[in-house]
Amino acid sequence: MFSLDSLSFSHRFLALPKSFYTQVEPTPLDNPRWVAWNQDLAAELRLPNEVDEEHALLDVLSGSLSNEQIKPLAMKYAGHQFGIYNPDLGDGRGLLLGELTAKSGQTFDLHLKGAGKTPYSRMGDGRAVLRSTIREYLCSEAMKGLGVPTTRALAMMVSDTPVYREKVEQGALLLRVAETHIRFGHFEHFFYSGQHEQLRVLADKVIAWHMPQCLTADKPYVALFAEVVRLTAEMIAHWQAKGFAHGVMNTDNMSILGQTFDYGPFGFMDDYEPGYVCNHSDYQGRYAFDNQPSIAMWNLAALAHALSPLIDREDLDNGLETFTPLLQTEYSRQMREKFGLLTKQNEDEKFFIRCFAFMKSEKVDYTRFFRSLSNIDSNGITPVVDLFIDRAKAQSWVESYMLRCRLENDSETERCRKMRLVNPKYILRNYLAQQAIELAESGDFSLVHRLANVLKAPYEEQPDAEELAKLPPEWGKRMVITCSS
Ligand code: AMP
Ligand code: MG
């Protein structure tokens, strides 16, 4: 039997100076109930496998009942939103409940999103609606399944509290789990407000908690920045290779550990469209899919500026200069794996350029293209040709691809097997999330659960989930999502 007494939260963020946060009690929601409980993650965190409505955990984790283990706080941060500095940010609707140590020995933050107003709520109501909660729950777990660095989702709750957006919606809660909730914007806050001693405290804590290897470096802060650049480059390489657009890459949504963070109007590309913009409010296309690498660089430069009291200009410049090569190396490694082309050949650059131009002009489905290419029948025929309207053109491209494949060391079967390990069959397409949300809003969470389950293993064939791997219907393509969440 699980007992609340067995919970063992720590509160290391609470030990920081008061300027880092405000302690705030959650504002309870009316009649909260579980709608999703992530059993795999719960097991890692030594939490019970099953939870029910009577379970004392519901009262405590939904913020309805205080418990000595939970010491909620709202973090203070700032950030550049669409390129403009905003000093007034912070946890406006989420609270850090405490930290749990997992079986692995690693410590994770438990953060309740939608818990009510805080001193940083500005004009907001401190709430999260069901639709955005479902999107974050499903996408963070889908990214985990894909192997992309990400925050996680432990649970989702819904309530009878009305939340007013364009229409009346149901208030919901998300329990987010992350190695850290420290953002680029935390550093910017202490820099721009002139609290440079606190900036040092923050850098020291990030090193002590998350990057102890930097302690033994000649210049620990330089090593810290180098690590943030490296982790960010890896994350962006994953996004670009998987066809993921984040949608709101403001510096307050950038985790200091390079983990995909704050899921809002994100989208996976359907048709290959490099300029894909998934955020309805992004009129200039600042956060378009193919802009993400340069925006990440912009954000790292903003972080570098905030770190300037701790690190020499030259060291910061050197750190920034490593970003593009690191990103290119990792992106090119991932793309080679996707194509099954592991050896390097002279004509490869030209081959890739031609291929992307072809995919773009033919508007082929990005995910299906690579998955189809990973399947070849006994006659050497790949279903990829079926994705193109101009079959003759496609056939001629496939022939050039097959010629190139002959230069590989693996057999065809082995190459395809390896390709299926990196080319997902299942992704969280926006239209699927939309269908799951519409059902959930009428009380039926079956598709939410089904998607959560299927997306855990996106690279595996799951014969009873074929319809979730289909091409999107015309109405479901290029969906843009609003920020009002
Ligand atoms: P986001 O767009 O979710 O990254 O949020 C940007 C800022 O607005 C953060 O400081 C959030 O905490 C705050 N915020 C977003 N939605 C709300 C809300 N409904 N109530 C209060 N603050 C919010
Ligand atoms: Mg945010």
Coordinates of C-alpha atoms and ligand atoms in Angstrom, one line a residue, residues 77 81 89-93 120-122 124-127 165 252-253 262, ligand 1:
Y77 CA 12.8 34.7 -14.5
Q81 CA 9.9 37.2 -26.2
L89 CA 8.1 37.0 -16.5
G90 CA 8.2 34.2 -14.0
D91 CA 6.0 31.2 -13.2
G92 CA 2.7 32.8 -13.7
R93 CA 0.6 29.6 -13.6
Y120 CA 4.2 36.8 -11.8
S121 CA 0.8 36.2 -13.4
R122 CA 0.5 39.7 -14.8
G124 CA -3.2 36.0 -16.6
D125 CA -5.6 33.8 -14.5
G126 CA -2.9 31.3 -13.5
R127 CA -4.8 28.5 -15.2
R165 CA -10.4 31.9 -23.2
D252 CA 12.2 32.0 -21.2
N253 CA 11.3 28.7 -23.0
D262 CA 7.2 24.6 -22.6
Ligands
AMP1 P1 4.4 30.9 -22.2 O1 3.9 31.7 -23.4 O2 3.5 29.8 -21.7 O3 5.8 30.5 -22.3 O4 4.3 32.0 -21.0 C1 4.9 33.3 -21.0 C2 4.7 33.9 -19.6 O5 3.3 34.1 -19.4 C3 5.2 33.1 -18.4 O6 5.7 34.0 -17.5 C4 4.0 32.4 -18.0 O7 4.1 32.0 -16.6 C5 2.9 33.4 -18.2 N1 1.6 32.9 -18.4 C6 1.2 32.2 -19.5 N2 -0.1 31.8 -19.4 C7 -0.5 32.3 -18.2 C8 -1.8 32.3 -17.5 N3 -2.9 31.7 -18.0 N4 -1.8 32.9 -16.3 C9 -0.7 33.5 -15.8 N5 0.5 33.6 -16.4 C10 0.6 33.0 -17.6

